[in-house]
Structure formats: C-alpha cells, structure tokens
Amino acid sequence: QIPKGFQRAIGRHITLNADVQSVRQSDTGVTVVYADAKNGRKSEVDADYVVVCMPLLVLAGVDTNLSPELMTHVKAVTYSNSAKMGLAMKRRFWEEDDEIFGGHLYSNLPLGEFSYPSNDYFSKKGVLLGLYANGPVGDLLDQPVKGRVEHVLTHASKVHPQIRAEFESAYAVWWRKVKYSNGGYASGT
C-alpha cells in the first residue's frame, strides 16, 4: 500500500515498469538510468537526491558508485528462503469434521507453519495456510508449482486425510523467485 500512497500523492512524477540499471551520485546530484520493463528502452533521470528502497539483493546487481566498503556490506546481507502457500477448500472440513476453529498446527512435518482461518466460521468454503516456511523445506524451491502443491497435500493429509478430497486450488509465493524481491526478508547482520 505504500507505493499506492506515493502514487496518489505524487503520481505524475512516478514512472512505472522501470527496471533500474544504474544509480550514480556526483557532487551536484544523482543520475538514474532505467530500462522500460516492457520494451527495454533506456531512459536517464537527473535529480538532486534519490531514495533507494529496493531490497539489498536487488541493489547488489545495480551499477552504483557506492563505496566499495558499503557494497561489500550490501552484498553480504542474506535473505530468507521464505515461502507461503494458501489452499482453497471446497468446504471447511477442519471445522465440520475436526472442530478446529482458528489457530496453528505445529508439527515435525515439512510444512513450516500450517494455519486455520480465524474468521468466517461455518461459511461454505475456506482457505488454509498450508505452508509458511522461513527456511529451506527440502528442494521445494526448485520444484514446479504442481510439485510444491503435491508436497503440501501429501504432508497435510497425514493430519487431515480428507484434505485431498476437499482441495480446490492453491496459490503459492516463494519470495526467492519473485523478481525485484529475491527473498523474503533480510536475515544477515
């Protein structure tokens, strides 16, 4: 929502789909070169100053004239391998069958956190947080989406055997795979 707030306040000064290529500071200002993410055409903008709000993993790949010491620190920051998967269910079987109303399932299953919604009790359908992981979960990062969903359904069915029959669809985010993010959050020092 923060970018949307900026857009409302200063919208005519915002360039969307701009893939930053370089940020070069001088004694008189800063020059930013970016490529249009849709057509690749490069543009240059000069300003008095710039506020860089990109993740450090992304900044590490941008041509800058930050000091070598600072760039060493930027490149040393590691990011989490966070992942999240929502599972849409045809019915709220966890309420109807198991009398579970909100909360989390903590187990030794390779699912990280598994959570039940704490809203819309007794409604027809619902979404489970089938996986929330802040570290590696096997080789899931390298699996196709279908393989990731299969992993979650296989392990979640050990607790809820009815999950496969009630499964409708899934949505997953592996922040390491999201362009301009490349990780969930900084975990370095």
PDB file of C-alpha atoms in Angstrom:
ATOM      1  CA  GLN A   1       0.000   0.000   0.000  1.00  0.00           C
ATOM      2  CA  ILE A   2       2.961   2.368   0.474  1.00  0.00           C
ATOM      3  CA  PRO A   3       3.654   2.635  -3.289  1.00  0.00           C
ATOM      4  CA  LYS A   4      -0.063   3.261  -3.874  1.00  0.00           C
ATOM      5  CA  GLY A   5       0.041   6.100  -1.330  1.00  0.00           C
ATOM      6  CA  PHE A   6       3.018   7.648  -3.116  1.00  0.00           C
ATOM      7  CA  GLN A   7       1.208   7.264  -6.413  1.00  0.00           C
ATOM      8  CA  ARG A   8      -1.852   9.115  -5.081  1.00  0.00           C
ATOM      9  CA  ALA A   9       0.305  11.910  -3.658  1.00  0.00           C
ATOM     10  CA  ILE A  10       2.837  12.396  -6.468  1.00  0.00           C
ATOM     11  CA  GLY A  11       1.507  10.229  -9.283  1.00  0.00           C
ATOM     12  CA  ARG A  12       2.577  12.400 -12.193  1.00  0.00           C
ATOM     13  CA  HIS A  13       6.220  12.039 -11.082  1.00  0.00           C
ATOM     14  CA  ILE A  14       6.218   8.233 -10.912  1.00  0.00           C
ATOM     15  CA  THR A  15       7.458   6.039 -13.736  1.00  0.00           C
ATOM     16  CA  LEU A  16       6.087   2.521 -13.597  1.00  0.00           C
ATOM     17  CA  ASN A  17       7.763  -0.589 -15.058  1.00  0.00           C
ATOM     18  CA  ALA A  18      11.197   0.992 -14.642  1.00  0.00           C
ATOM     19  CA  ASP A  19      13.977  -1.563 -14.197  1.00  0.00           C
ATOM     20  CA  VAL A  20      16.785   0.412 -12.519  1.00  0.00           C
ATOM     21  CA  GLN A  21      20.102  -0.189 -14.268  1.00  0.00           C
ATOM     22  CA  SER A  22      22.362   2.333 -12.518  1.00  0.00           C
ATOM     23  CA  VAL A  23      22.368   4.938  -9.761  1.00  0.00           C
ATOM     24  CA  ARG A  24      25.362   7.289  -9.942  1.00  0.00           C
ATOM     25  CA  GLN A  25      25.878  10.075  -7.423  1.00  0.00           C
ATOM     26  CA  SER A  26      28.050  13.145  -8.044  1.00  0.00           C
ATOM     27  CA  ASP A  27      28.813  16.338  -6.138  1.00  0.00           C
ATOM     28  CA  THR A  28      25.851  18.035  -7.825  1.00  0.00           C
ATOM     29  CA  GLY A  29      23.171  15.322  -7.756  1.00  0.00           C
ATOM     30  CA  VAL A  30      22.336  11.837  -8.878  1.00  0.00           C
ATOM     31  CA  THR A  31      21.624  10.183 -12.224  1.00  0.00           C
ATOM     32  CA  VAL A  32      19.418   7.113 -12.524  1.00  0.00           C
ATOM     33  CA  VAL A  33      19.336   5.017 -15.680  1.00  0.00           C
ATOM     34  CA  TYR A  34      16.445   2.618 -16.087  1.00  0.00           C
ATOM     35  CA  ALA A  35      15.044   0.353 -18.768  1.00  0.00           C
ATOM     36  CA  ASP A  36      11.357   0.103 -19.541  1.00  0.00           C
ATOM     37  CA  ALA A  37      10.483  -3.409 -18.365  1.00  0.00           C
ATOM     38  CA  LYS A  38       8.083  -3.850 -21.279  1.00  0.00           C
ATOM     39  CA  ASN A  39      10.145  -2.713 -24.254  1.00  0.00           C
ATOM     40  CA  GLY A  40      13.721  -2.437 -22.898  1.00  0.00           C
ATOM     41  CA  ARG A  41      14.123   1.224 -23.919  1.00  0.00           C
ATOM     42  CA  LYS A  42      16.571   3.012 -21.615  1.00  0.00           C
ATOM     43  CA  SER A  43      15.979   6.418 -20.049  1.00  0.00           C
ATOM     44  CA  GLU A  44      18.002   8.672 -17.791  1.00  0.00           C
ATOM     45  CA  VAL A  45      16.780  10.921 -14.979  1.00  0.00           C
ATOM     46  CA  ASP A  46      18.769  13.532 -13.069  1.00  0.00           C
ATOM     47  CA  ALA A  47      17.752  14.659  -9.583  1.00  0.00           C
ATOM     48  CA  ASP A  48      19.087  16.397  -6.504  1.00  0.00           C
ATOM     49  CA  TYR A  49      18.863  13.178  -4.497  1.00  0.00           C
ATOM     50  CA  VAL A  50      17.428   9.667  -4.634  1.00  0.00           C
ATOM     51  CA  VAL A  51      15.886   7.411  -2.016  1.00  0.00           C
ATOM     52  CA  VAL A  52      16.702   3.788  -2.797  1.00  0.00           C
ATOM     53  CA  CYS A  53      14.012   1.464  -1.443  1.00  0.00           C
ATOM     54  CA  MET A  54      14.937  -1.771  -3.161  1.00  0.00           C
ATOM     55  CA  PRO A  55      15.984  -4.928  -1.336  1.00  0.00           C
ATOM     56  CA  LEU A  56      19.732  -5.153  -0.901  1.00  0.00           C
ATOM     57  CA  LEU A  57      19.856  -8.326  -3.005  1.00  0.00           C
ATOM     58  CA  VAL A  58      18.467  -6.281  -5.895  1.00  0.00           C
ATOM     59  CA  LEU A  59      20.676  -3.266  -5.186  1.00  0.00           C
ATOM     60  CA  ALA A  60      23.730  -5.555  -5.313  1.00  0.00           C
ATOM     61  CA  GLY A  61      23.006  -6.083  -9.023  1.00  0.00           C
ATOM     62  CA  VAL A  62      22.620  -2.392  -9.885  1.00  0.00           C
ATOM     63  CA  ASP A  63      25.554  -0.368 -11.200  1.00  0.00           C
ATOM     64  CA  THR A  64      26.229   2.162  -8.427  1.00  0.00           C
ATOM     65  CA  ASN A  65      29.121   4.254  -7.260  1.00  0.00           C
ATOM     66  CA  LEU A  66      28.580   3.481  -3.603  1.00  0.00           C
ATOM     67  CA  SER A  67      31.838   2.983  -1.761  1.00  0.00           C
ATOM     68  CA  PRO A  68      33.471  -0.436  -2.122  1.00  0.00           C
ATOM     69  CA  GLU A  69      33.138  -0.898   1.648  1.00  0.00           C
ATOM     70  CA  LEU A  70      29.391  -0.216   1.562  1.00  0.00           C
ATOM     71  CA  MET A  71      28.895  -2.513  -1.456  1.00  0.00           C
ATOM     72  CA  THR A  72      30.745  -5.275   0.401  1.00  0.00           C
ATOM     73  CA  HIS A  73      28.189  -4.956   3.198  1.00  0.00           C
ATOM     74  CA  VAL A  74      25.262  -4.754   0.763  1.00  0.00           C
ATOM     75  CA  LYS A  75      26.382  -7.963  -0.949  1.00  0.00           C
ATOM     76  CA  ALA A  76      26.979  -9.740   2.367  1.00  0.00           C
ATOM     77  CA  VAL A  77      23.357  -9.471   3.506  1.00  0.00           C
ATOM     78  CA  THR A  78      21.497 -12.748   3.129  1.00  0.00           C
ATOM     79  CA  TYR A  79      17.769 -13.125   2.631  1.00  0.00           C
ATOM     80  CA  SER A  80      15.378 -15.733   3.948  1.00  0.00           C
ATOM     81  CA  ASN A  81      14.089 -18.507   1.760  1.00  0.00           C
ATOM     82  CA  SER A  82      10.514 -17.763   2.882  1.00  0.00           C
ATOM     83  CA  ALA A  83       7.557 -19.401   1.233  1.00  0.00           C
ATOM     84  CA  LYS A  84       3.811 -19.366   1.721  1.00  0.00           C
ATOM     85  CA  MET A  85       1.017 -21.456   0.230  1.00  0.00           C
ATOM     86  CA  GLY A  86      -2.728 -20.956   0.553  1.00  0.00           C
ATOM     87  CA  LEU A  87      -5.038 -23.906  -0.046  1.00  0.00           C
ATOM     88  CA  ALA A  88      -8.619 -23.162  -1.110  1.00  0.00           C
ATOM     89  CA  MET A  89     -11.002 -25.844   0.143  1.00  0.00           C
ATOM     90  CA  LYS A  90     -14.464 -26.811  -1.106  1.00  0.00           C
ATOM     91  CA  ARG A  91     -15.712 -26.924   2.483  1.00  0.00           C
ATOM     92  CA  ARG A  92     -14.389 -26.059   5.928  1.00  0.00           C
ATOM     93  CA  PHE A  93     -13.765 -29.666   6.932  1.00  0.00           C
ATOM     94  CA  TRP A  94     -11.474 -28.657   9.813  1.00  0.00           C
ATOM     95  CA  GLU A  95     -14.487 -27.034  11.484  1.00  0.00           C
ATOM     96  CA  GLU A  96     -17.153 -29.523  10.422  1.00  0.00           C
ATOM     97  CA  ASP A  97     -15.176 -32.736  10.965  1.00  0.00           C
ATOM     98  CA  ASP A  98     -12.448 -31.846  13.458  1.00  0.00           C
ATOM     99  CA  GLU A  99     -13.940 -28.926  15.425  1.00  0.00           C
ATOM    100  CA  ILE A 100     -10.890 -26.735  14.801  1.00  0.00           C
ATOM    101  CA  PHE A 101     -11.712 -23.017  14.818  1.00  0.00           C
ATOM    102  CA  GLY A 102      -8.624 -20.979  14.035  1.00  0.00           C
ATOM    103  CA  GLY A 103      -5.094 -21.458  15.275  1.00  0.00           C
ATOM    104  CA  HIS A 104      -1.982 -23.220  14.047  1.00  0.00           C
ATOM    105  CA  LEU A 105      -0.754 -26.753  13.619  1.00  0.00           C
ATOM    106  CA  TYR A 106       2.822 -27.159  14.753  1.00  0.00           C
ATOM    107  CA  SER A 107       4.383 -30.489  13.861  1.00  0.00           C
ATOM    108  CA  ASN A 108       7.524 -32.119  12.604  1.00  0.00           C
ATOM    109  CA  LEU A 109       6.033 -32.252   9.107  1.00  0.00           C
ATOM    110  CA  PRO A 110       7.985 -30.324   6.442  1.00  0.00           C
ATOM    111  CA  LEU A 111       5.276 -27.666   6.179  1.00  0.00           C
ATOM    112  CA  GLY A 112       6.592 -24.978   8.473  1.00  0.00           C
ATOM    113  CA  GLU A 113       3.527 -23.372   9.962  1.00  0.00           C
ATOM    114  CA  PHE A 114       0.083 -24.679   8.973  1.00  0.00           C
ATOM    115  CA  SER A 115      -2.776 -22.349   9.973  1.00  0.00           C
ATOM    116  CA  TYR A 116      -6.557 -22.386  10.143  1.00  0.00           C
ATOM    117  CA  PRO A 117      -8.537 -19.198   9.462  1.00  0.00           C
ATOM    118  CA  SER A 118      -9.878 -17.313  12.464  1.00  0.00           C
ATOM    119  CA  ASN A 119     -12.717 -15.720  10.545  1.00  0.00           C
ATOM    120  CA  ASP A 120     -15.908 -16.577   8.640  1.00  0.00           C
ATOM    121  CA  TYR A 121     -16.648 -19.597  10.830  1.00  0.00           C
ATOM    122  CA  PHE A 122     -19.212 -22.023   9.385  1.00  0.00           C
ATOM    123  CA  SER A 123     -19.086 -20.447   5.926  1.00  0.00           C
ATOM    124  CA  LYS A 124     -19.184 -22.784   2.933  1.00  0.00           C
ATOM    125  CA  LYS A 125     -15.540 -22.547   1.821  1.00  0.00           C
ATOM    126  CA  GLY A 126     -12.235 -21.525   3.317  1.00  0.00           C
ATOM    127  CA  VAL A 127      -8.513 -21.082   2.755  1.00  0.00           C
ATOM    128  CA  LEU A 128      -5.875 -22.839   4.826  1.00  0.00           C
ATOM    129  CA  LEU A 129      -2.341 -21.580   5.174  1.00  0.00           C
ATOM    130  CA  GLY A 130      -0.901 -24.922   4.103  1.00  0.00           C
ATOM    131  CA  LEU A 131       2.728 -23.898   4.328  1.00  0.00           C
ATOM    132  CA  TYR A 132       4.630 -20.999   5.790  1.00  0.00           C
ATOM    133  CA  ALA A 133       8.325 -21.631   5.899  1.00  0.00           C
ATOM    134  CA  ASN A 134      11.173 -19.320   6.828  1.00  0.00           C
ATOM    135  CA  GLY A 135      13.916 -21.709   5.846  1.00  0.00           C
ATOM    136  CA  PRO A 136      14.587 -24.484   3.422  1.00  0.00           C
ATOM    137  CA  VAL A 137      11.848 -27.089   3.027  1.00  0.00           C
ATOM    138  CA  GLY A 138      13.639 -29.807   1.133  1.00  0.00           C
ATOM    139  CA  ASP A 139      14.015 -28.989  -2.536  1.00  0.00           C
ATOM    140  CA  LEU A 140      10.653 -27.209  -2.857  1.00  0.00           C
ATOM    141  CA  LEU A 141      12.225 -24.030  -4.227  1.00  0.00           C
ATOM    142  CA  ASP A 142      13.319 -25.949  -7.309  1.00  0.00           C
ATOM    143  CA  GLN A 143      10.057 -27.861  -7.769  1.00  0.00           C
ATOM    144  CA  PRO A 144       7.390 -26.802 -10.277  1.00  0.00           C
ATOM    145  CA  VAL A 145       4.259 -25.334  -8.695  1.00  0.00           C
ATOM    146  CA  LYS A 146       2.389 -28.630  -9.120  1.00  0.00           C
ATOM    147  CA  GLY A 147       5.161 -30.424  -7.195  1.00  0.00           C
ATOM    148  CA  ARG A 148       5.007 -27.880  -4.380  1.00  0.00           C
ATOM    149  CA  VAL A 149       1.248 -28.304  -4.058  1.00  0.00           C
ATOM    150  CA  GLU A 150       1.665 -32.085  -4.070  1.00  0.00           C
ATOM    151  CA  HIS A 151       4.259 -31.838  -1.273  1.00  0.00           C
ATOM    152  CA  VAL A 152       1.902 -29.813   0.907  1.00  0.00           C
ATOM    153  CA  LEU A 153      -1.125 -32.038   0.231  1.00  0.00           C
ATOM    154  CA  THR A 154       0.898 -35.204   0.903  1.00  0.00           C
ATOM    155  CA  HIS A 155       2.133 -33.998   4.281  1.00  0.00           C
ATOM    156  CA  ALA A 156      -1.050 -32.187   5.350  1.00  0.00           C
ATOM    157  CA  SER A 157      -3.079 -35.340   4.629  1.00  0.00           C
ATOM    158  CA  LYS A 158      -1.169 -37.061   7.455  1.00  0.00           C
ATOM    159  CA  VAL A 159      -3.122 -34.818   9.823  1.00  0.00           C
ATOM    160  CA  HIS A 160      -6.246 -34.249   7.699  1.00  0.00           C
ATOM    161  CA  PRO A 161      -6.888 -37.300   5.455  1.00  0.00           C
ATOM    162  CA  GLN A 162      -9.856 -35.519   3.851  1.00  0.00           C
ATOM    163  CA  ILE A 163      -7.714 -32.644   2.515  1.00  0.00           C
ATOM    164  CA  ARG A 164      -7.251 -34.147  -0.965  1.00  0.00           C
ATOM    165  CA  ALA A 165     -10.958 -34.700  -1.499  1.00  0.00           C
ATOM    166  CA  GLU A 166     -11.732 -31.150  -0.342  1.00  0.00           C
ATOM    167  CA  PHE A 167      -8.863 -29.427  -2.194  1.00  0.00           C
ATOM    168  CA  GLU A 168      -9.942 -26.889  -4.820  1.00  0.00           C
ATOM    169  CA  SER A 169      -6.898 -24.769  -5.742  1.00  0.00           C
ATOM    170  CA  ALA A 170      -3.698 -23.287  -4.368  1.00  0.00           C
ATOM    171  CA  TYR A 171      -1.664 -20.129  -4.532  1.00  0.00           C
ATOM    172  CA  ALA A 172       1.984 -20.047  -3.534  1.00  0.00           C
ATOM    173  CA  VAL A 173       4.678 -17.407  -3.161  1.00  0.00           C
ATOM    174  CA  TRP A 174       8.352 -18.254  -2.953  1.00  0.00           C
ATOM    175  CA  TRP A 175       9.862 -14.814  -2.419  1.00  0.00           C
ATOM    176  CA  ARG A 176      13.256 -16.017  -3.669  1.00  0.00           C
ATOM    177  CA  LYS A 177      11.587 -16.456  -7.087  1.00  0.00           C
ATOM    178  CA  VAL A 178       9.869 -13.034  -7.119  1.00  0.00           C
ATOM    179  CA  LYS A 179      11.705 -10.578  -9.352  1.00  0.00           C
ATOM    180  CA  TYR A 180      12.782  -7.410  -7.538  1.00  0.00           C
ATOM    181  CA  SER A 181      12.438  -9.217  -4.215  1.00  0.00           C
ATOM    182  CA  ASN A 182      14.729 -12.257  -4.435  1.00  0.00           C
ATOM    183  CA  GLY A 183      13.967 -13.289  -0.848  1.00  0.00           C
ATOM    184  CA  GLY A 184      11.502 -12.853   1.978  1.00  0.00           C
ATOM    185  CA  TYR A 185      13.413 -10.532   4.261  1.00  0.00           C
ATOM    186  CA  ALA A 186      16.981  -9.687   5.169  1.00  0.00           C
ATOM    187  CA  SER A 187      18.401 -12.149   7.632  1.00  0.00           C
ATOM    188  CA  GLY A 188      22.040 -11.010   7.690  1.00  0.00           C
ATOM    189  CA  THR A 189      23.726  -8.795  10.234  1.00  0.00           C
TER     190      THR A 189
END
